[in-house]
Short mmCIF file of C-alpha atoms in Angstrom, two decimals:
data_model
loop_
_atom_site.label_atom_id
_atom_site.label_comp_id
_atom_site.label_asym_id
_atom_site.label_seq_id
_atom_site.Cartn_x
_atom_site.Cartn_y
_atom_site.Cartn_z
CA UNK N 60 -58.21 43.28 -40.54
CA UNK N 61 -59.37 44.98 -37.32
CA UNK N 62 -57.38 44.22 -34.18
CA UNK N 63 -59.11 44.27 -30.81
CA UNK N 64 -57.81 44.07 -27.27
CA UNK N 65 -58.69 40.35 -27.18
CA UNK N 66 -56.75 39.66 -30.38
CA UNK N 67 -53.71 41.47 -28.98
CA UNK N 68 -53.86 39.35 -25.82
CA UNK N 69 -54.21 36.22 -27.97
CA UNK N 70 -51.08 37.15 -29.94
CA UNK N 71 -49.18 37.73 -26.71
CA UNK N 72 -50.32 34.38 -25.36
CA UNK N 73 -49.10 32.60 -28.48
CA UNK N 74 -45.76 34.36 -28.15
CA UNK N 75 -45.51 33.25 -24.53
CA UNK N 76 -46.36 29.67 -25.54
CA UNK N 77 -43.49 29.76 -28.03
CA UNK N 78 -41.10 31.10 -25.39
CA UNK N 79 -42.31 28.53 -22.88
CA UNK N 80 -41.69 25.74 -25.37
CA UNK N 81 -38.14 27.03 -25.79
CA UNK N 82 -37.83 27.14 -22.01
CA UNK N 83 -38.92 23.52 -21.57
CA UNK N 84 -36.26 22.39 -24.02
CA UNK N 85 -33.60 24.33 -22.10
CA UNK N 86 -32.75 26.39 -25.16
CA UNK N 87 -32.57 29.75 -23.40
CA UNK N 88 -28.82 30.04 -22.94
CA UNK N 89 -27.86 28.57 -26.35
CA UNK N 90 -30.42 30.76 -28.12
CA UNK N 91 -29.25 33.89 -26.32
CA UNK N 92 -25.63 33.02 -27.06
CA UNK N 93 -26.28 32.44 -30.77
CA UNK N 94 -28.19 35.71 -31.10
CA UNK N 95 -25.51 37.51 -29.08
CA UNK N 96 -22.76 36.03 -31.26
CA UNK N 97 -24.49 37.04 -34.50
CA UNK N 98 -25.22 40.55 -33.24
CA UNK N 99 -21.69 41.20 -32.11
CA UNK N 100 -20.23 39.62 -35.21
CA UNK N 101 -22.13 42.23 -37.22
CA UNK N 102 -21.18 45.06 -34.84
CA UNK N 103 -17.53 44.02 -34.84
CA UNK N 104 -17.43 44.19 -38.63
CA UNK N 105 -19.41 47.42 -38.92
CA UNK N 106 -18.04 49.39 -35.97
CA UNK N 107 -15.28 47.42 -34.29
CA UNK N 108 -13.23 48.31 -31.22
CA UNK N 109 -12.55 52.00 -30.77
CA UNK N 110 -10.89 54.55 -28.52
CA UNK N 111 -12.81 57.36 -26.86
CA UNK N 112 -11.74 60.81 -25.75
CA UNK N 113 -10.82 59.53 -22.28
CA UNK N 114 -9.25 56.22 -23.33
CA UNK N 115 -5.75 57.68 -23.18
CA UNK N 116 -6.20 58.25 -19.44
CA UNK N 117 -6.80 54.53 -18.90
CA UNK N 118 -3.66 53.60 -20.81
CA UNK N 119 -1.65 56.07 -18.70
CA UNK N 120 -3.10 54.35 -15.64
CA UNK N 121 -2.12 50.97 -17.08
CA UNK N 122 1.40 52.26 -17.75
CA UNK N 123 1.68 53.33 -14.11
CA UNK N 124 0.59 49.88 -12.96
CA UNK N 125 3.06 48.15 -15.26
CA UNK N 126 5.86 50.44 -14.06
CA UNK N 127 4.83 50.15 -10.39
CA UNK N 128 4.33 53.91 -10.21
CA UNK N 129 0.72 54.10 -9.11
CA UNK N 130 -0.23 57.53 -7.76
CA UNK N 131 -3.18 57.98 -5.42
CA UNK N 132 -5.01 60.72 -7.26
CA UNK N 133 -8.29 60.34 -9.18
CA UNK N 134 -6.75 57.29 -10.86
CA UNK N 135 -7.50 55.19 -7.79
CA UNK N 136 -11.24 55.31 -8.57
CA UNK N 137 -10.49 53.52 -11.88
CA UNK N 138 -7.97 51.05 -10.46
CA UNK N 139 -9.89 47.89 -11.38
CA UNK N 140 -10.27 49.01 -14.98
CA UNK N 141 -6.58 49.87 -15.10
CA UNK N 142 -5.74 46.35 -13.88
CA UNK N 143 -8.19 44.89 -16.41
CA UNK N 144 -6.47 46.69 -19.28
CA UNK N 145 -3.02 45.83 -17.92
CA UNK N 146 -3.85 42.11 -17.89
CA UNK N 147 -4.45 42.09 -21.65
CA UNK N 148 -1.47 44.34 -22.34
CA UNK N 149 0.78 41.67 -20.84
CA UNK N 150 0.01 39.61 -23.95
CA UNK N 151 -0.73 42.17 -26.67
CA UNK N 152 -0.96 45.91 -27.23
CA UNK N 153 -4.01 45.59 -29.48
CA UNK N 154 -7.21 47.05 -28.07
CA UNK N 155 -9.17 44.23 -29.68
CA UNK N 156 -8.12 41.92 -26.84
CA UNK N 157 -9.53 44.33 -24.23
CA UNK N 158 -12.81 44.58 -26.13
CA UNK N 159 -13.05 40.77 -26.37
CA UNK N 160 -12.66 40.69 -22.57
CA UNK N 161 -15.42 43.26 -22.16
CA UNK N 162 -17.69 41.31 -24.50
CA UNK N 163 -17.04 38.02 -22.68
CA UNK N 164 -17.95 39.60 -19.34
CA UNK N 165 -21.01 41.17 -20.95
CA UNK N 166 -22.41 37.75 -21.86
CA UNK N 167 -21.39 36.25 -18.51
CA UNK N 168 -23.22 39.08 -16.75
CA UNK N 169 -26.23 38.28 -18.93
CA UNK N 170 -26.19 34.70 -17.62
CA UNK N 171 -26.04 36.06 -14.06
CA UNK N 172 -28.83 38.53 -14.75
CA UNK N 173 -30.98 35.66 -16.03
CA UNK N 174 -30.63 33.95 -12.66
CA UNK N 175 -31.35 37.15 -10.72
CA UNK N 176 -34.51 37.82 -12.72
CA UNK N 177 -35.60 34.20 -12.36
CA UNK N 178 -35.20 34.49 -8.58
CA UNK N 179 -37.49 37.51 -8.37
CA UNK N 180 -39.98 36.54 -11.08
CA UNK N 181 -39.95 32.76 -10.53
CA UNK N 182 -40.47 32.43 -14.27
CA UNK N 183 -37.92 31.35 -16.87
CA UNK N 184 -39.70 33.06 -19.75
CA UNK N 185 -39.56 36.41 -18.00
CA UNK N 186 -35.89 35.78 -17.24
CA UNK N 187 -35.30 35.10 -20.93
CA UNK N 188 -37.07 38.31 -21.98
CA UNK N 189 -35.21 40.39 -19.40
CA UNK N 190 -31.83 38.96 -20.37
CA UNK N 191 -32.61 39.49 -24.05
CA UNK N 192 -33.46 43.13 -23.32
CA UNK N 193 -30.20 43.59 -21.41
CA UNK N 194 -27.92 41.94 -23.96
CA UNK N 195 -29.45 43.71 -26.96
CA UNK N 196 -30.62 47.06 -25.61
CA UNK N 197 -29.72 49.52 -28.40
CA UNK N 198 -28.23 52.33 -26.30
CA UNK N 199 -25.88 50.02 -24.40
CA UNK N 200 -24.43 47.83 -27.15
CA UNK N 201 -21.73 50.25 -28.29
CA UNK N 202 -20.16 50.64 -24.84
CA UNK N 203 -18.73 47.14 -25.01
CA UNK N 204 -16.54 48.28 -27.92
CA UNK N 205 -15.06 51.45 -26.42
CA UNK N 206 -12.11 51.54 -24.02
CA UNK N 207 -14.20 53.08 -21.27
CA UNK N 208 -14.99 51.67 -17.83
CA UNK N 209 -18.80 51.60 -18.21
CA UNK N 210 -18.93 48.13 -19.76
CA UNK N 211 -16.78 46.50 -17.08
CA UNK N 212 -18.58 48.35 -14.28
CA UNK N 213 -21.99 47.20 -15.52
CA UNK N 214 -20.92 43.58 -15.98
CA UNK N 215 -19.12 43.36 -12.64
CA UNK N 216 -22.02 44.89 -10.72
CA UNK N 217 -24.44 42.28 -12.07
CA UNK N 218 -22.05 39.39 -11.41
CA UNK N 219 -21.47 40.77 -7.91
CA UNK N 220 -25.17 40.85 -7.06
CA UNK N 221 -25.60 37.38 -8.53
CA UNK N 222 -23.23 35.99 -5.89
CA UNK N 223 -25.24 37.78 -3.22
CA UNK N 224 -28.40 36.00 -4.39
CA UNK N 225 -26.47 32.72 -4.15
CA UNK N 226 -25.39 33.63 -0.59
CA UNK N 227 -21.72 33.52 -1.59
CA UNK N 228 -20.91 36.50 0.59
CA UNK N 229 -17.10 36.32 0.45
CA UNK N 230 -17.17 36.28 -3.34
CA UNK N 231 -19.75 39.06 -3.26
CA UNK N 232 -17.49 41.19 -1.02
CA UNK N 233 -14.42 40.66 -3.19
CA UNK N 234 -16.28 41.41 -6.42
CA UNK N 235 -17.97 44.42 -4.87
CA UNK N 236 -14.56 45.89 -4.04
CA UNK N 237 -13.48 45.35 -7.65
CA UNK N 238 -16.69 47.00 -8.85
CA UNK N 239 -16.28 49.91 -6.45
CA UNK N 240 -12.85 50.76 -7.87
CA UNK N 241 -13.88 50.37 -11.51
CA UNK N 242 -15.17 53.93 -11.86
CA UNK N 243 -16.12 56.84 -9.55
CA UNK N 244 -19.82 56.03 -9.37
CA UNK N 245 -18.82 52.99 -7.35
CA UNK N 246 -19.53 55.35 -4.44
CA UNK N 247 -23.12 55.61 -5.73
CA UNK N 248 -23.49 51.83 -5.68
CA UNK N 249 -21.92 51.62 -2.21
CA UNK N 250 -24.22 54.35 -0.88
CA UNK N 251 -27.25 52.53 -2.25
CA UNK N 252 -26.20 49.26 -0.64
CA UNK N 253 -25.33 50.83 2.74
CA UNK N 254 -28.57 52.80 3.00
CA UNK N 255 -30.59 49.78 1.88
CA UNK N 256 -28.90 47.82 4.69
CA UNK N 257 -29.79 50.51 7.22
CA UNK N 258 -33.41 50.37 6.07
CA UNK N 259 -33.33 46.61 6.61
CA UNK N 260 -32.02 47.13 10.12
CA UNK N 261 -34.57 49.82 10.87
CA UNK N 262 -37.44 47.51 9.92
CA UNK N 263 -36.06 44.65 11.99
CA UNK N 264 -37.78 44.38 15.36
CA UNK N 265 -35.12 42.06 16.74
CA UNK N 266 -32.35 44.68 16.81
CA UNK N 267 -32.11 47.47 19.35
CA UNK N 268 -32.55 50.99 18.02
CA UNK N 269 -29.37 52.12 19.80
CA UNK N 270 -27.40 49.54 17.79
CA UNK N 271 -29.04 50.68 14.55
CA UNK N 272 -28.26 54.34 15.28
CA UNK N 273 -24.66 53.48 16.17
CA UNK N 274 -23.90 51.38 13.11
CA UNK N 275 -25.74 53.83 10.86
CA UNK N 276 -23.65 56.71 12.18
CA UNK N 277 -20.43 54.80 11.52
CA UNK N 278 -21.58 53.90 8.02
CA UNK N 279 -22.53 57.46 7.13
CA UNK N 280 -19.25 58.74 8.53
CA UNK N 281 -17.27 56.34 6.34
CA UNK N 282 -19.31 57.36 3.28
CA UNK N 283 -18.68 61.01 4.10
CA UNK N 284 -14.92 60.42 4.38
CA UNK N 285 -14.85 58.65 1.00
CA UNK N 286 -17.01 61.35 -0.58
CA UNK N 287 -14.83 64.12 0.81
CA UNK N 288 -11.73 62.43 -0.61
CA UNK N 289 -13.38 62.02 -4.00
CA UNK N 290 -14.65 65.61 -4.07
CA UNK N 291 -11.12 66.95 -3.53
CA UNK N 292 -10.70 66.39 -7.27
CA UNK N 293 -14.24 66.50 -8.67
CA UNK N 294 -15.63 69.29 -6.44
CA UNK N 295 -13.71 72.20 -8.05
CA UNK N 296 -14.76 70.90 -11.49
CA UNK N 297 -18.39 70.89 -10.34
CA UNK N 298 -18.19 74.51 -9.21
CA UNK N 299 -16.57 75.48 -12.51
CA UNK N 300 -19.52 73.85 -14.27
CA UNK N 301 -22.00 75.73 -12.08
CA UNK N 302 -20.35 79.06 -12.88
CA UNK N 303 -20.77 78.59 -16.66
CA UNK N 304 -24.23 76.95 -16.36
CA UNK N 305 -22.91 73.69 -17.83
CA UNK N 306 -25.73 71.22 -18.49
CA UNK N 307 -23.93 68.60 -20.60
CA UNK N 308 -20.20 67.99 -20.28
CA UNK N 309 -18.12 69.49 -21.81
CA UNK N 310 -19.49 73.04 -21.58
CA UNK N 311 -22.85 72.54 -23.31
CA UNK N 312 -25.34 75.06 -21.95
CA UNK N 313 -29.09 74.99 -22.57
CA UNK N 314 -32.04 77.15 -21.45
CA UNK N 315 -30.23 78.97 -18.65
CA UNK N 316 -27.60 81.69 -18.42
CA UNK N 317 -24.85 81.94 -15.78
CA UNK N 318 -25.56 84.35 -12.92
CA UNK N 319 -23.46 87.50 -12.79
CA UNK N 320 -22.56 87.58 -9.10
CA UNK N 321 -22.89 84.09 -7.61
CA UNK N 322 -22.52 83.44 -3.91
CA UNK N 323 -19.24 81.61 -3.33
CA UNK N 324 -17.52 80.29 -0.23
CA UNK N 325 -13.75 80.76 0.04
CA UNK N 326 -11.63 78.11 -1.65
CA UNK N 327 -9.83 77.72 1.65
CA UNK N 328 -12.91 76.00 3.07
CA UNK N 329 -13.66 72.28 2.79
CA UNK N 330 -14.84 71.41 -0.72
CA UNK N 331 -18.09 69.89 0.54
CA UNK N 332 -18.88 73.15 2.36
CA UNK N 333 -18.12 75.06 -0.85
CA UNK N 334 -20.57 72.89 -2.82
CA UNK N 335 -23.29 73.14 -0.18
CA UNK N 336 -22.73 76.89 0.14
CA UNK N 337 -23.02 77.43 -3.61
CA UNK N 338 -26.20 75.35 -3.84
CA UNK N 339 -28.03 77.13 -1.01
CA UNK N 340 -26.52 80.56 -1.69
CA UNK N 341 -27.77 80.40 -5.29
CA UNK N 342 -30.80 78.23 -4.61
CA UNK N 343 -33.12 79.04 -7.53
CA UNK N 344 -30.24 78.92 -10.03
CA UNK N 345 -29.11 75.56 -8.59
CA UNK N 346 -32.65 74.16 -8.81
CA UNK N 347 -32.84 75.20 -12.47
CA UNK N 348 -29.49 73.59 -13.26
CA UNK N 349 -30.45 70.38 -11.45
CA UNK N 350 -33.81 70.15 -13.20
CA UNK N 351 -32.47 70.66 -16.73
CA UNK N 352 -29.57 68.24 -16.18
CA UNK N 353 -31.97 65.63 -14.82
CA UNK N 354 -34.28 65.99 -17.82
CA UNK N 355 -31.38 65.44 -20.22
CA UNK N 356 -30.15 62.47 -18.19
CA UNK N 357 -33.45 60.63 -17.84
CA UNK N 358 -34.72 61.67 -21.26
CA UNK N 359 -31.36 60.67 -22.78
CA UNK N 360 -32.32 62.41 -26.03
CA UNK N 361 -29.77 65.01 -27.13
CA UNK N 362 -30.18 67.96 -29.54
CA UNK N 363 -27.12 66.86 -31.52
CA UNK N 364 -28.21 63.22 -31.94
CA UNK N 365 -29.81 62.22 -35.22
CA UNK N 366 -33.59 61.94 -35.44
CA UNK N 367 -33.28 58.15 -35.80
CA UNK N 368 -31.02 57.93 -32.74
CA UNK N 369 -33.46 59.92 -30.62
CA UNK N 370 -36.39 57.89 -31.94
CA UNK N 371 -34.69 54.61 -30.96
CA UNK N 372 -34.13 56.01 -27.47
CA UNK N 373 -37.78 57.03 -27.16
CA UNK N 374 -39.27 53.71 -28.30
CA UNK N 375 -36.96 51.52 -26.19
CA UNK N 376 -36.03 53.47 -23.06
CA UNK N 377 -39.33 55.14 -22.19
CA UNK N 378 -41.38 51.91 -22.19
CA UNK N 379 -38.68 50.42 -19.92
CA UNK N 380 -39.18 53.29 -17.47
CA UNK N 381 -42.93 52.63 -17.54
CA UNK N 382 -42.76 48.90 -16.81
CA UNK N 383 -40.05 49.49 -14.18
CA UNK N 384 -42.37 51.81 -12.29
CA UNK N 385 -45.11 49.18 -12.58
CA UNK N 386 -42.68 46.61 -11.20
CA UNK N 387 -41.79 48.80 -8.22
CA UNK N 388 -45.49 49.27 -7.43
CA UNK N 389 -46.02 45.50 -7.48
CA UNK N 390 -43.22 44.62 -5.06
CA UNK N 391 -44.83 43.24 -1.91
CA UNK N 392 -41.72 42.06 -0.12
CA UNK N 393 -38.70 44.32 -0.27
CA UNK N 394 -35.27 42.88 0.40
CA UNK N 395 -31.78 44.32 0.52
CA UNK N 396 -31.06 43.92 -3.19
CA UNK N 397 -34.35 45.34 -4.44
CA UNK N 398 -33.88 48.39 -2.24
CA UNK N 399 -30.29 48.70 -3.48
CA UNK N 400 -31.39 48.56 -7.12
CA UNK N 401 -33.97 51.32 -6.69
CA UNK N 402 -31.64 53.50 -4.63
CA UNK N 403 -28.79 53.02 -7.12
CA UNK N 404 -31.03 54.22 -9.95
CA UNK N 405 -32.24 57.24 -7.97
CA UNK N 406 -28.79 58.15 -6.60
CA UNK N 407 -27.21 57.97 -10.05
CA UNK N 408 -29.82 60.42 -11.31
CA UNK N 409 -29.16 62.64 -8.29
CA UNK N 410 -25.41 62.64 -8.93
CA UNK N 411 -25.84 63.59 -12.59
CA UNK N 412 -28.24 66.37 -11.57
CA UNK N 413 -25.60 67.72 -9.19
CA UNK N 414 -22.70 67.35 -11.65
CA UNK N 415 -23.39 67.23 -15.40
CA UNK N 416 -24.80 64.87 -17.97
CA UNK N 417 -22.12 63.56 -20.34
CA UNK N 418 -22.29 64.47 -24.03
CA UNK N 419 -22.35 60.80 -25.07
CA UNK N 420 -24.95 59.71 -22.49
CA UNK N 421 -22.75 57.01 -20.96
CA UNK N 422 -23.94 57.59 -17.38
CA UNK N 423 -27.29 55.88 -18.03
CA UNK N 424 -26.40 52.41 -19.47
CA UNK N 425 -25.12 51.03 -16.11
CA UNK N 426 -28.67 51.50 -14.76
CA UNK N 427 -30.36 49.48 -17.51
CA UNK N 428 -29.99 46.00 -15.95
CA UNK N 429 -31.61 47.21 -12.73
CA UNK N 430 -34.44 48.93 -14.57
CA UNK N 431 -34.91 45.65 -16.45
CA UNK N 432 -35.00 43.60 -13.23
CA UNK N 433 -37.67 45.89 -11.80
CA UNK N 434 -39.58 45.80 -15.09
CA UNK N 435 -39.52 42.00 -15.08
CA UNK N 436 -41.08 42.01 -11.64
CA UNK N 437 -43.87 44.03 -13.24
CA UNK N 438 -44.24 41.38 -15.98
CA UNK N 439 -44.59 38.69 -13.32
CA UNK N 440 -48.23 39.59 -12.71
CA UNK N 441 -49.08 40.15 -16.34
CA UNK N 442 -52.09 37.89 -17.07
CA UNK N 443 -50.70 36.56 -20.34
CA UNK N 444 -47.55 35.21 -18.70
CA UNK N 445 -49.43 33.28 -16.05
CA UNK N 446 -51.32 31.13 -18.51
#
């Protein structure tokens, strides 16, 4: 049987009719929940909850919270996750309880994502497809089972933005603070939101430019103070990575050799000045490092993954990138959240390019819901869905 473009469109239309019939009967949430329950029942039996290389750190943090001995070092950037773990440890020491909590928030965030997508697409079927993609995206499923902060960060960020769309600003503010202190890239999310807000102000003709410049300066100063504090720990590690040409943490090097006599600023100087000095003093080397790290991050494929693993990444992630770009091109009216989503995606890529990709690829999954939202905006104008 020979398939033509018209036959493909016809098949897609029939699929949309089926989804629309489900929509009219209000079966979206129950259907998603049943599929989610079956999927995670299988994953629980086959893989189950597990500890990662960094899980011990989170339990140390939880111990400090339980013993009222919290220290304000790098642990503070994971405070919310430490509290999350501590809550379950009040009842049991089994990690299964923590994973159940992560899974519950994962589905709740899916419900919130459904509403966010529906707001921007004005179409329940697209919201169903987007939520399905989020809940069952292959490269993100496993992170709900590991005692790492990525799952909680992803879920909280979606729930937080949901309350913003509902104009529940006090709840949004509280949840955003929780999200910010879940893991260090909370600063990336904050930067995206702050800069998106400044862009909103800049485009507003009702506000004086002097006010915009003033509030922008204060905002950037606060971000700089937070970044400087954070870099007091992470900055020296970044420079160590630069010196050995680290591409993927820990100490994986590809395609580039360390330089023999790098330009370095004295360790007595501010860490931000040290990082800037290294980047510009070894400009071509820094550009090479940034480019290769970025390719590994966005490509997500790793040399040590199996062929099947890399193939799954290619056939699921790359089409998502494509439709997300289409969605961005079709946005006619930008608002604060849409700008924040795009900036968060770009800033996260920038941060990984400046630091290192992680060996297990866990820096990318928190971006998936926002890529999906943008992709669903692209589906909004797809001819098949409008009929």
